């Protein structure tokens, strides 16, 4: 069952008539795994809202090698920073699984969000969180072991009191976000499970906290 626009935190506080207006302007599409949703340098004139499935962000080096930067699972808004800057997409976005997306045009979306303080605050909070997490990842990459970085990522997702966190685009997505290999992430998760700190469901790569003391994530 796909998510709706209202499930996106950025849009959740918009009044129903405004949300209905955005929904009417949106272009809804379904794509198979492997479909490229945007490429580096494409105009960022619309927000890509992931309603179902998983995507990855990547860039290509000068030698043509693709480097995966992050993974996302629905619901997610992709390209927020580029959208605000009236610029271009700095990365390519590719469907890792079959996906459903909505394309929201920049002008009406920004007018709706900035016209409602709660939504504007959510947008700023989302951007601040993105910057903070990227800075945190760089610090941890320099100072911490891979298992500790995975455990820290899971623990941060539990700050709001949730006991279950979904991995972004599965273990491969989490590996891309942390700059690790999928094998390394898998070993770290299995180690945490063996210690009784988390449980893991193979269906959608969720991890759930065990007891009161350990990280968990989904």
GROMACS .gro file of C-alpha atoms in nm:
model
  218
    1UNK     CA    1   0.000   0.000   0.000
    2UNK     CA    2   0.167   0.327  -0.107
    3UNK     CA    3   0.194   0.628   0.119
    4UNK     CA    4   0.017   0.957   0.043
    5UNK     CA    5   0.146   1.314   0.031
    6UNK     CA    6   0.013   1.370   0.381
    7UNK     CA    7   0.247   1.098   0.511
    8UNK     CA    8   0.548   1.313   0.418
    9UNK     CA    9   0.643   1.506   0.737
   10UNK     CA   10   0.712   1.818   0.533
   11UNK     CA   11   0.349   1.830   0.418
   12UNK     CA   12   0.171   1.672   0.714
   13UNK     CA   13   0.070   2.004   0.875
   14UNK     CA   14  -0.074   2.166   0.563
   15UNK     CA   15  -0.449   2.235   0.572
   16UNK     CA   16  -0.653   1.975   0.379
   17UNK     CA   17  -0.756   2.220   0.101
   18UNK     CA   18  -0.392   2.318   0.040
   19UNK     CA   19  -0.282   1.955   0.040
   20UNK     CA   20  -0.563   1.868  -0.200
   21UNK     CA   21  -0.449   2.146  -0.431
   22UNK     CA   22  -0.092   2.014  -0.434
   23UNK     CA   23  -0.215   1.662  -0.496
   24UNK     CA   24  -0.411   1.784  -0.798
   25UNK     CA   25  -0.096   1.948  -0.939
   26UNK     CA   26   0.127   1.646  -0.878
   27UNK     CA   27   0.231   1.402  -1.149
   28UNK     CA   28   0.206   1.044  -1.023
   29UNK     CA   29   0.422   0.776  -1.180
   30UNK     CA   30   0.519   0.411  -1.127
   31UNK     CA   31   0.861   0.286  -1.230
   32UNK     CA   32   1.039  -0.051  -1.226
   33UNK     CA   33   1.361  -0.120  -1.040
   34UNK     CA   34   1.654   0.039  -1.220
   35UNK     CA   35   1.460   0.338  -1.351
   36UNK     CA   36   1.652   0.667  -1.326
   37UNK     CA   37   1.430   0.935  -1.171
   38UNK     CA   38   1.676   1.219  -1.221
   39UNK     CA   39   2.041   1.262  -1.313
   40UNK     CA   40   2.316   1.496  -1.200
   41UNK     CA   41   2.255   1.841  -1.345
   42UNK     CA   42   1.882   1.801  -1.407
   43UNK     CA   43   1.683   2.114  -1.315
   44UNK     CA   44   1.550   2.091  -0.959
   45UNK     CA   45   1.212   2.235  -1.051
   46UNK     CA   46   1.005   1.975  -0.866
   47UNK     CA   47   1.020   1.774  -0.546
   48UNK     CA   48   1.030   1.399  -0.594
   49UNK     CA   49   0.807   1.241  -0.331
   50UNK     CA   50   0.872   0.869  -0.286
   51UNK     CA   51   0.537   0.705  -0.202
   52UNK     CA   52   0.637   0.338  -0.232
   53UNK     CA   53   0.961   0.146  -0.276
   54UNK     CA   54   1.325   0.238  -0.231
   55UNK     CA   55   1.574   0.456  -0.421
   56UNK     CA   56   1.946   0.531  -0.405
   57UNK     CA   57   2.137   0.854  -0.464
   58UNK     CA   58   2.465   0.833  -0.653
   59UNK     CA   59   2.728   1.034  -0.838
   60UNK     CA   60   2.981   0.940  -1.104
   61UNK     CA   61   3.352   1.000  -1.070
   62UNK     CA   62   3.571   1.138  -1.348
   63UNK     CA   63   3.649   0.781  -1.450
   64UNK     CA   64   3.279   0.696  -1.481
   65UNK     CA   65   3.265   0.493  -1.160
   66UNK     CA   66   2.930   0.521  -0.983
   67UNK     CA   67   2.946   0.599  -0.611
   68UNK     CA   68   2.629   0.539  -0.408
   69UNK     CA   69   2.582   0.811  -0.146
   70UNK     CA   70   2.257   0.727   0.030
   71UNK     CA   71   1.943   0.519   0.017
   72UNK     CA   72   1.584   0.613   0.098
   73UNK     CA   73   1.265   0.424   0.164
   74UNK     CA   74   0.912   0.564   0.134
   75UNK     CA   75   0.785   0.806   0.243
   76UNK     CA   76   1.061   1.052   0.154
   77UNK     CA   77   1.104   1.386  -0.019
   78UNK     CA   78   1.407   1.382  -0.248
   79UNK     CA   79   1.593   1.690  -0.368
   80UNK     CA   80   1.484   1.938  -0.099
   81UNK     CA   81   1.815   2.126  -0.087
   82UNK     CA   82   1.838   2.168  -0.465
   83UNK     CA   83   1.472   2.268  -0.478
   84UNK     CA   84   1.522   2.552  -0.231
   85UNK     CA   85   1.829   2.678  -0.411
   86UNK     CA   86   1.662   2.695  -0.752
   87UNK     CA   87   1.953   2.490  -0.876
   88UNK     CA   88   2.012   2.148  -1.024
   89UNK     CA   89   2.019   1.801  -0.877
   90UNK     CA   90   2.371   1.726  -0.748
   91UNK     CA   91   2.312   1.350  -0.765
   92UNK     CA   92   2.134   1.089  -0.970
   93UNK     CA   93   1.837   0.911  -0.813
   94UNK     CA   94   1.764   0.554  -0.922
   95UNK     CA   95   1.488   0.314  -0.822
   96UNK     CA   96   1.634   0.027  -0.622
   97UNK     CA   97   1.297  -0.150  -0.623
   98UNK     CA   98   0.973  -0.085  -0.808
   99UNK     CA   99   0.859   0.260  -0.692
  100UNK     CA  100   0.567   0.498  -0.693
  101UNK     CA  101   0.649   0.868  -0.693
  102UNK     CA  102   0.476   1.204  -0.710
  103UNK     CA  103   0.642   1.506  -0.872
  104UNK     CA  104   0.540   1.831  -0.701
  105UNK     CA  105   0.614   2.155  -0.894
  106UNK     CA  106   0.850   2.391  -0.716
  107UNK     CA  107   0.647   2.713  -0.721
  108UNK     CA  108   0.318   2.590  -0.574
  109UNK     CA  109   0.501   2.365  -0.326
  110UNK     CA  110   0.719   2.642  -0.183
  111UNK     CA  111   0.422   2.879  -0.171
  112UNK     CA  112   0.223   2.623   0.027
  113UNK     CA  113   0.505   2.538   0.267
  114UNK     CA  114   0.630   2.891   0.334
  115UNK     CA  115   0.275   3.013   0.378
  116UNK     CA  116   0.223   2.785   0.678
  117UNK     CA  117   0.466   2.825   0.971
  118UNK     CA  118   0.441   2.464   1.088
  119UNK     CA  119   0.536   2.331   0.744
  120UNK     CA  120   0.815   2.586   0.703
  121UNK     CA  121   0.955   2.484   1.041
  122UNK     CA  122   0.943   2.118   0.939
  123UNK     CA  123   1.133   2.196   0.621
  124UNK     CA  124   1.405   2.382   0.811
  125UNK     CA  125   1.424   2.100   1.066
  126UNK     CA  126   1.460   1.842   0.788
  127UNK     CA  127   1.743   2.038   0.626
  128UNK     CA  128   1.917   2.090   0.960
  129UNK     CA  129   1.888   1.718   1.036
  130UNK     CA  130   2.035   1.631   0.696
  131UNK     CA  131   2.336   1.857   0.749
  132UNK     CA  132   2.386   1.734   1.107
  133UNK     CA  133   2.376   1.369   1.004
  134UNK     CA  134   2.623   1.420   0.722
  135UNK     CA  135   2.861   1.600   0.956
  136UNK     CA  136   2.814   1.324   1.214
  137UNK     CA  137   2.890   1.058   0.952
  138UNK     CA  138   3.213   1.232   0.856
  139UNK     CA  139   3.325   1.256   1.219
  140UNK     CA  140   3.240   0.892   1.288
  141UNK     CA  141   3.412   0.777   0.970
  142UNK     CA  142   3.734   0.930   1.100
  143UNK     CA  143   3.709   0.815   1.461
  144UNK     CA  144   3.491   0.506   1.506
  145UNK     CA  145   3.492   0.143   1.399
  146UNK     CA  146   3.232   0.023   1.149
  147UNK     CA  147   3.021  -0.173   1.406
  148UNK     CA  148   3.015   0.129   1.638
  149UNK     CA  149   2.903   0.354   1.352
  150UNK     CA  150   2.616   0.118   1.265
  151UNK     CA  151   2.513   0.098   1.631
  152UNK     CA  152   2.527   0.476   1.661
  153UNK     CA  153   2.312   0.522   1.350
  154UNK     CA  154   2.051   0.288   1.493
  155UNK     CA  155   2.059   0.453   1.835
  156UNK     CA  156   2.000   0.799   1.689
  157UNK     CA  157   1.684   0.673   1.520
  158UNK     CA  158   1.546   0.577   1.860
  159UNK     CA  159   1.577   0.919   2.022
  160UNK     CA  160   1.205   0.985   1.969
  161UNK     CA  161   1.116   0.671   2.166
  162UNK     CA  162   1.041   0.437   1.876
  163UNK     CA  163   1.141   0.074   1.913
  164UNK     CA  164   1.160   0.001   1.540
  165UNK     CA  165   1.352   0.180   1.263
  166UNK     CA  166   1.352   0.098   0.893
  167UNK     CA  167   1.688   0.085   0.719
  168UNK     CA  168   1.710   0.326   0.423
  169UNK     CA  169   1.680   0.110   0.111
  170UNK     CA  170   1.779  -0.196   0.312
  171UNK     CA  171   2.130  -0.286   0.424
  172UNK     CA  172   2.275  -0.161   0.094
  173UNK     CA  173   2.121   0.181   0.153
  174UNK     CA  174   2.256   0.202   0.507
  175UNK     CA  175   2.598   0.093   0.383
  176UNK     CA  176   2.592   0.371   0.122
  177UNK     CA  177   2.488   0.631   0.378
  178UNK     CA  178   2.768   0.536   0.618
  179UNK     CA  179   3.032   0.482   0.350
  180UNK     CA  180   3.067   0.113   0.435
  181UNK     CA  181   3.027  -0.209   0.239
  182UNK     CA  182   2.703  -0.403   0.262
  183UNK     CA  183   2.898  -0.699   0.401
  184UNK     CA  184   3.035  -0.482   0.683
  185UNK     CA  185   2.685  -0.355   0.771
  186UNK     CA  186   2.549  -0.708   0.766
  187UNK     CA  187   2.823  -0.829   1.002
  188UNK     CA  188   2.760  -0.538   1.240
  189UNK     CA  189   2.385  -0.606   1.252
  190UNK     CA  190   2.443  -0.977   1.311
  191UNK     CA  191   2.685  -0.893   1.592
  192UNK     CA  192   2.426  -0.668   1.759
  193UNK     CA  193   2.165  -0.939   1.721
  194UNK     CA  194   2.397  -1.204   1.867
  195UNK     CA  195   2.447  -0.982   2.172
  196UNK     CA  196   2.072  -0.962   2.221
  197UNK     CA  197   2.050  -0.589   2.149
  198UNK     CA  198   1.830  -0.604   1.840
  199UNK     CA  199   1.614  -0.842   1.641
  200UNK     CA  200   1.611  -0.836   1.262
  201UNK     CA  201   1.332  -0.919   1.020
  202UNK     CA  202   1.461  -1.028   0.681
  203UNK     CA  203   1.146  -0.916   0.499
  204UNK     CA  204   1.220  -0.542   0.482
  205UNK     CA  205   1.543  -0.525   0.684
  206UNK     CA  206   1.392  -0.391   1.006
  207UNK     CA  207   1.569  -0.405   1.339
  208UNK     CA  208   1.380  -0.391   1.666
  209UNK     CA  209   1.519  -0.310   2.010
  210UNK     CA  210   1.550  -0.601   2.252
  211UNK     CA  211   1.497  -0.508   2.617
  212UNK     CA  212   1.577  -0.159   2.748
  213UNK     CA  213   1.939  -0.104   2.667
  214UNK     CA  214   2.039  -0.135   2.304
  215UNK     CA  215   2.000   0.034   1.970
  216UNK     CA  216   1.746  -0.084   1.724
  217UNK     CA  217   1.653   0.023   1.380
  218UNK     CA  218   1.426  -0.033   1.094
   0.00000   0.00000   0.00000
